[in-house]
Every structure is written in C-alpha cells, then in structure tokens.
C-alpha cells in the first residue's frame, strides 16, 4: 500500500509539473502575441456645407484614405437628418488585409475662423473596439453634440481635424480541442458540464488542458483549482451564446479569470465595457489599477487619453488615494501624459497671452 501511495504521489507530482510547464509556455506565448502596434495620425476633413440653401447643401465629406498600423482608414463627416440640420455625424471606416483586433481612439476638433480670430471647439475622445477579418470593412459612427457642431453662422470659415490613434493586435487562429463532446469539470468537489470545443476557442489554457493526453482525458473529469465554482459559472454565462453582459459587479472577476485561463477575447470584452465610462461608475484610478494589475494596455491608453488636462489628471489620478499603489511603470505612463499635457497647455497659454497683448496694443 505504501508503494502504491508513493507511485500515486509521484504520478500526481509529474502531472502538476507538466501542467505548470504548459501553463508557463502558454503564458509566454500569450505575452509575446499580446504585443501591440500603435500608430497615430491627424487628418483634415472638409465640413459638408456651403452658403447655399440647406436643401442643396453637400451632405457628406471624407478624408483621404490613410494607413495606420496596417489598417486602411477613411474618416467621414456627414450632416444629421433634416430635423437636426446642424448635427454632425463623424464616422470611421476600417479595412485590414489580415485578421486583427483594433482599438480606435478618435478625437475631432472644429476650428472656427470668424472676424480674424480663431477658436477651437473640442470633443470627447470616441473609442471603439473592432475585430477585423481579412479584407473585410467595418465601421462605427458617433454624433457630435449640438454645441460642438453648431457652426451655421460661421459661413465657410470652419474646418475639422481628426486625431486618430489605432492600437492593433494580430489575432491568432484559434483551434478547438480534440473533442467532439462535452467534458466534466470538477470545481469545489462539484461536477459541471462544459462545452469543450466552444470554451477552447476562448481559452488557450483550457484548450491545452482538454486536449492533453493525461488521466483526465481517459475518465472525462477535469479538476480545476484556484477558481471558485461561482466565478467559473459566471465566466461561462458571459462567454456562452446567452452572453450575459459585463457590468460593474463582475468586470474585475472576469478580467482575473481571463488572466488565469489565458482568455484574450474575454479580456477585450471587459476592456470594451471599461471604455464606455458613461455606462458605469468605475473611476479612472480604479481602471488604471486594473490595467496595472492585468497589463491592460488598451484601458491604460484610453483612460490617459480621455484625461485631457493636467487639472483632470491631478484630480482623478495623481491626487487620489490609490495612486501610491500603482506600479512604477504605470506611474511613468501617468507622468509622461502629464508632461505632454503641461507642454501643450503652456504653449496655448503663450498664444493667448500674445493675442491679449496684440489686442491691447491695437
């Protein structure tokens, strides 16, 4: 009995070592594949109007096509419907020669020229996440607010520039595990049925686990540790076709599980929710803390891009209680954004002071 017990222990240890090696290999591959390419460009788009009567006005304008990080981009500006003639729609059309995930950050600026003076009307950043298929085109559209798009009294003396940033990541082809049926997963001494081929498309770790030639494959029972049954069931509810939405109550848990089981698509789903700040009450410092903990490059970029002044960056991040707990790398990113904004604000202050002096002298 003692020899048998020793054999079982050795077998179990070998199994754990194989899983740890496989997990390490998958994580290394995931880190390598998660390298992103970032590119940015500012383009000019003519505003679609003239001084002729409204019913004859041009309805749409577009930028010259340009390429960012291997993605072809065209920006369109269009009037709203007849009931809201001053409303501007701005939309972005993307096309890629390969499969990739892209996060697009788009910031439109309208420059008014009136009575010899120039003023700029800004807008919030528009953010979208898209999965592009080979040679397919996808787009998204946003509406500028009435205040930002109201330029009727400025004649033709207005122009729009759009700053576009793309964060692109290649998508690996995902292959299902070598299984044609459900498998049984054991968590907290309870068995649940899992659609192995479907879940394997979401999780690199579970794909390898279900396909491994170990005892679990022969008996059809796969134990999972370091994850509660409730959290695992929540993850299944989110990724299954029923598609339970990500919300404030489960987003951090889902990001944690996505990190634990190597689930890049689930991570993207969580980051999309975090990017829609109007739909939740998660603060900027909380989002940066999550981005810091789980290496969410897109979330970090979006949060810092949306904080468009040194005042906002100080009040919402630097002077908050959670700032001290951020990593040195994250603090360096915050510092870099602060310096960028500070230089911009000092330059704008200098321009305004010059204009005030020139007006007084005149």
PDB file of C-alpha atoms in Angstrom, residues 58-184:
ATOM      1  CA  UNK A  58     -23.459  68.878 -49.588  1.00  0.00           C
ATOM      2  CA  UNK A  59     -24.353  66.075 -47.167  1.00  0.00           C
ATOM      3  CA  UNK A  60     -21.067  64.269 -46.687  1.00  0.00           C
ATOM      4  CA  UNK A  61     -17.294  64.778 -46.837  1.00  0.00           C
ATOM      5  CA  UNK A  62     -14.421  62.368 -46.419  1.00  0.00           C
ATOM      6  CA  UNK A  63     -10.708  62.403 -45.726  1.00  0.00           C
ATOM      7  CA  UNK A  64      -8.086  60.972 -47.995  1.00  0.00           C
ATOM      8  CA  UNK A  65      -7.596  57.263 -47.214  1.00  0.00           C
ATOM      9  CA  UNK A  66      -4.596  56.584 -44.988  1.00  0.00           C
ATOM     10  CA  UNK A  67      -2.964  53.584 -43.345  1.00  0.00           C
ATOM     11  CA  UNK A  68      -2.274  53.151 -39.633  1.00  0.00           C
ATOM     12  CA  UNK A  69      -0.625  50.029 -38.204  1.00  0.00           C
ATOM     13  CA  UNK A  70      -1.563  48.043 -41.310  1.00  0.00           C
ATOM     14  CA  UNK A  71      -5.203  49.167 -41.240  1.00  0.00           C
ATOM     15  CA  UNK A  72      -6.697  51.302 -44.034  1.00  0.00           C
ATOM     16  CA  UNK A  73      -8.754  54.162 -42.605  1.00  0.00           C
ATOM     17  CA  UNK A  74     -11.191  56.705 -44.033  1.00  0.00           C
ATOM     18  CA  UNK A  75     -12.913  59.382 -41.907  1.00  0.00           C
ATOM     19  CA  UNK A  76     -16.350  60.666 -42.974  1.00  0.00           C
ATOM     20  CA  UNK A  77     -18.257  63.737 -41.804  1.00  0.00           C
ATOM     21  CA  UNK A  78     -21.979  63.888 -42.525  1.00  0.00           C
ATOM     22  CA  UNK A  79     -24.986  66.058 -41.724  1.00  0.00           C
ATOM     23  CA  UNK A  80     -27.707  64.626 -39.497  1.00  0.00           C
ATOM     24  CA  UNK A  81     -31.301  64.309 -40.671  1.00  0.00           C
ATOM     25  CA  UNK A  82     -33.450  67.217 -41.786  1.00  0.00           C
ATOM     26  CA  UNK A  83     -34.938  67.687 -38.319  1.00  0.00           C
ATOM     27  CA  UNK A  84     -31.492  68.365 -36.829  1.00  0.00           C
ATOM     28  CA  UNK A  85     -29.684  70.102 -39.659  1.00  0.00           C
ATOM     29  CA  UNK A  86     -26.805  71.308 -37.504  1.00  0.00           C
ATOM     30  CA  UNK A  87     -25.997  67.888 -36.059  1.00  0.00           C
ATOM     31  CA  UNK A  88     -22.767  66.382 -37.377  1.00  0.00           C
ATOM     32  CA  UNK A  89     -22.102  62.666 -37.660  1.00  0.00           C
ATOM     33  CA  UNK A  90     -18.488  61.573 -37.740  1.00  0.00           C
ATOM     34  CA  UNK A  91     -17.662  58.037 -38.672  1.00  0.00           C
ATOM     35  CA  UNK A  92     -14.677  55.847 -39.359  1.00  0.00           C
ATOM     36  CA  UNK A  93     -14.352  53.045 -41.914  1.00  0.00           C
ATOM     37  CA  UNK A  94     -11.614  50.436 -41.395  1.00  0.00           C
ATOM     38  CA  UNK A  95     -10.241  47.690 -43.616  1.00  0.00           C
ATOM     39  CA  UNK A  96      -7.451  45.232 -42.882  1.00  0.00           C
ATOM     40  CA  UNK A  97      -5.552  42.757 -45.042  1.00  0.00           C
ATOM     41  CA  UNK A  98      -5.304  40.349 -42.096  1.00  0.00           C
ATOM     42  CA  UNK A  99      -7.215  39.301 -39.007  1.00  0.00           C
ATOM     43  CA  UNK A 100      -6.628  41.693 -36.130  1.00  0.00           C
ATOM     44  CA  UNK A 101      -8.200  43.377 -33.108  1.00  0.00           C
ATOM     45  CA  UNK A 102      -8.086  47.156 -33.133  1.00  0.00           C
ATOM     46  CA  UNK A 103      -8.884  49.802 -30.576  1.00  0.00           C
ATOM     47  CA  UNK A 104      -9.606  53.136 -32.263  1.00  0.00           C
ATOM     48  CA  UNK A 105      -9.401  56.449 -30.410  1.00  0.00           C
ATOM     49  CA  UNK A 106     -10.790  59.333 -32.448  1.00  0.00           C
ATOM     50  CA  UNK A 107     -10.770  62.978 -31.321  1.00  0.00           C
ATOM     51  CA  UNK A 108     -12.420  65.525 -33.667  1.00  0.00           C
ATOM     52  CA  UNK A 109     -11.640  69.248 -33.428  1.00  0.00           C
ATOM     53  CA  UNK A 110     -13.527  72.025 -35.232  1.00  0.00           C
ATOM     54  CA  UNK A 111     -11.538  75.181 -35.957  1.00  0.00           C
ATOM     55  CA  UNK A 112     -13.620  78.353 -36.455  1.00  0.00           C
ATOM     56  CA  UNK A 113     -12.354  81.440 -38.268  1.00  0.00           C
ATOM     57  CA  UNK A 114     -14.503  84.475 -37.503  1.00  0.00           C
ATOM     58  CA  UNK A 115     -13.675  88.173 -37.741  1.00  0.00           C
ATOM     59  CA  UNK A 116      -9.978  87.375 -37.981  1.00  0.00           C
ATOM     60  CA  UNK A 117      -9.961  85.334 -34.779  1.00  0.00           C
ATOM     61  CA  UNK A 118      -9.543  81.609 -34.434  1.00  0.00           C
ATOM     62  CA  UNK A 119     -11.179  79.342 -31.885  1.00  0.00           C
ATOM     63  CA  UNK A 120     -11.283  75.609 -31.453  1.00  0.00           C
ATOM     64  CA  UNK A 121     -14.250  73.522 -30.364  1.00  0.00           C
ATOM     65  CA  UNK A 122     -13.139  70.262 -28.796  1.00  0.00           C
ATOM     66  CA  UNK A 123     -14.900  66.965 -28.280  1.00  0.00           C
ATOM     67  CA  UNK A 124     -14.517  63.957 -26.057  1.00  0.00           C
ATOM     68  CA  UNK A 125     -12.500  61.076 -27.445  1.00  0.00           C
ATOM     69  CA  UNK A 126     -14.601  58.473 -29.240  1.00  0.00           C
ATOM     70  CA  UNK A 127     -13.438  54.918 -28.588  1.00  0.00           C
ATOM     71  CA  UNK A 128     -14.348  51.678 -30.319  1.00  0.00           C
ATOM     72  CA  UNK A 129     -13.045  48.126 -30.336  1.00  0.00           C
ATOM     73  CA  UNK A 130     -13.398  46.138 -33.560  1.00  0.00           C
ATOM     74  CA  UNK A 131     -12.342  42.689 -34.690  1.00  0.00           C
ATOM     75  CA  UNK A 132     -11.372  42.953 -38.356  1.00  0.00           C
ATOM     76  CA  UNK A 133     -11.491  39.970 -40.668  1.00  0.00           C
ATOM     77  CA  UNK A 134      -9.257  39.575 -43.680  1.00  0.00           C
ATOM     78  CA  UNK A 135     -10.197  42.058 -46.445  1.00  0.00           C
ATOM     79  CA  UNK A 136     -13.478  42.955 -44.723  1.00  0.00           C
ATOM     80  CA  UNK A 137     -14.603  46.504 -43.941  1.00  0.00           C
ATOM     81  CA  UNK A 138     -16.117  47.606 -40.662  1.00  0.00           C
ATOM     82  CA  UNK A 139     -17.046  50.995 -39.320  1.00  0.00           C
ATOM     83  CA  UNK A 140     -18.584  52.898 -36.453  1.00  0.00           C
ATOM     84  CA  UNK A 141     -20.342  56.233 -36.130  1.00  0.00           C
ATOM     85  CA  UNK A 142     -20.622  58.917 -33.441  1.00  0.00           C
ATOM     86  CA  UNK A 143     -22.670  62.093 -33.107  1.00  0.00           C
ATOM     87  CA  UNK A 144     -21.056  65.362 -32.121  1.00  0.00           C
ATOM     88  CA  UNK A 145     -23.085  67.319 -29.592  1.00  0.00           C
ATOM     89  CA  UNK A 146     -25.218  70.243 -30.744  1.00  0.00           C
ATOM     90  CA  UNK A 147     -22.921  72.749 -29.026  1.00  0.00           C
ATOM     91  CA  UNK A 148     -19.810  71.314 -30.622  1.00  0.00           C
ATOM     92  CA  UNK A 149     -21.312  71.024 -34.091  1.00  0.00           C
ATOM     93  CA  UNK A 150     -23.198  74.308 -34.285  1.00  0.00           C
ATOM     94  CA  UNK A 151     -21.289  76.260 -36.906  1.00  0.00           C
ATOM     95  CA  UNK A 152     -24.109  77.589 -39.118  1.00  0.00           C
ATOM     96  CA  UNK A 153     -23.225  81.263 -38.533  1.00  0.00           C
ATOM     97  CA  UNK A 154     -19.585  80.822 -39.478  1.00  0.00           C
ATOM     98  CA  UNK A 155     -20.134  80.537 -43.214  1.00  0.00           C
ATOM     99  CA  UNK A 156     -17.390  78.554 -44.880  1.00  0.00           C
ATOM    100  CA  UNK A 157     -14.773  79.639 -42.335  1.00  0.00           C
ATOM    101  CA  UNK A 158     -14.570  76.374 -40.410  1.00  0.00           C
ATOM    102  CA  UNK A 159     -12.585  73.190 -40.741  1.00  0.00           C
ATOM    103  CA  UNK A 160     -12.349  69.895 -38.912  1.00  0.00           C
ATOM    104  CA  UNK A 161      -9.246  67.972 -37.955  1.00  0.00           C
ATOM    105  CA  UNK A 162      -9.470  64.485 -36.524  1.00  0.00           C
ATOM    106  CA  UNK A 163      -6.755  62.862 -34.450  1.00  0.00           C
ATOM    107  CA  UNK A 164      -6.914  59.094 -34.946  1.00  0.00           C
ATOM    108  CA  UNK A 165      -4.950  56.571 -32.889  1.00  0.00           C
ATOM    109  CA  UNK A 166      -5.072  52.847 -33.609  1.00  0.00           C
ATOM    110  CA  UNK A 167      -3.858  50.141 -31.234  1.00  0.00           C
ATOM    111  CA  UNK A 168      -3.635  46.949 -33.272  1.00  0.00           C
ATOM    112  CA  UNK A 169      -3.055  43.353 -32.264  1.00  0.00           C
ATOM    113  CA  UNK A 170      -2.851  40.344 -34.578  1.00  0.00           C
ATOM    114  CA  UNK A 171      -5.377  37.580 -33.919  1.00  0.00           C
ATOM    115  CA  UNK A 172      -4.115  34.033 -33.890  1.00  0.00           C
ATOM    116  CA  UNK A 173      -6.306  31.373 -35.466  1.00  0.00           C
ATOM    117  CA  UNK A 174      -7.999  29.548 -32.623  1.00  0.00           C
ATOM    118  CA  UNK A 175      -8.377  25.777 -32.952  1.00  0.00           C
ATOM    119  CA  UNK A 176     -10.816  23.767 -30.899  1.00  0.00           C
ATOM    120  CA  UNK A 177      -9.581  20.987 -28.654  1.00  0.00           C
ATOM    121  CA  UNK A 178      -9.557  17.405 -29.923  1.00  0.00           C
ATOM    122  CA  UNK A 179     -13.003  16.723 -28.555  1.00  0.00           C
ATOM    123  CA  UNK A 180     -16.450  16.256 -30.037  1.00  0.00           C
ATOM    124  CA  UNK A 181     -18.456  16.269 -26.837  1.00  0.00           C
ATOM    125  CA  UNK A 182     -18.878  17.936 -23.500  1.00  0.00           C
ATOM    126  CA  UNK A 183     -16.438  17.298 -20.705  1.00  0.00           C
ATOM    127  CA  UNK A 184     -16.949  17.270 -16.958  1.00  0.00           C
TER     128      UNK A 184
END
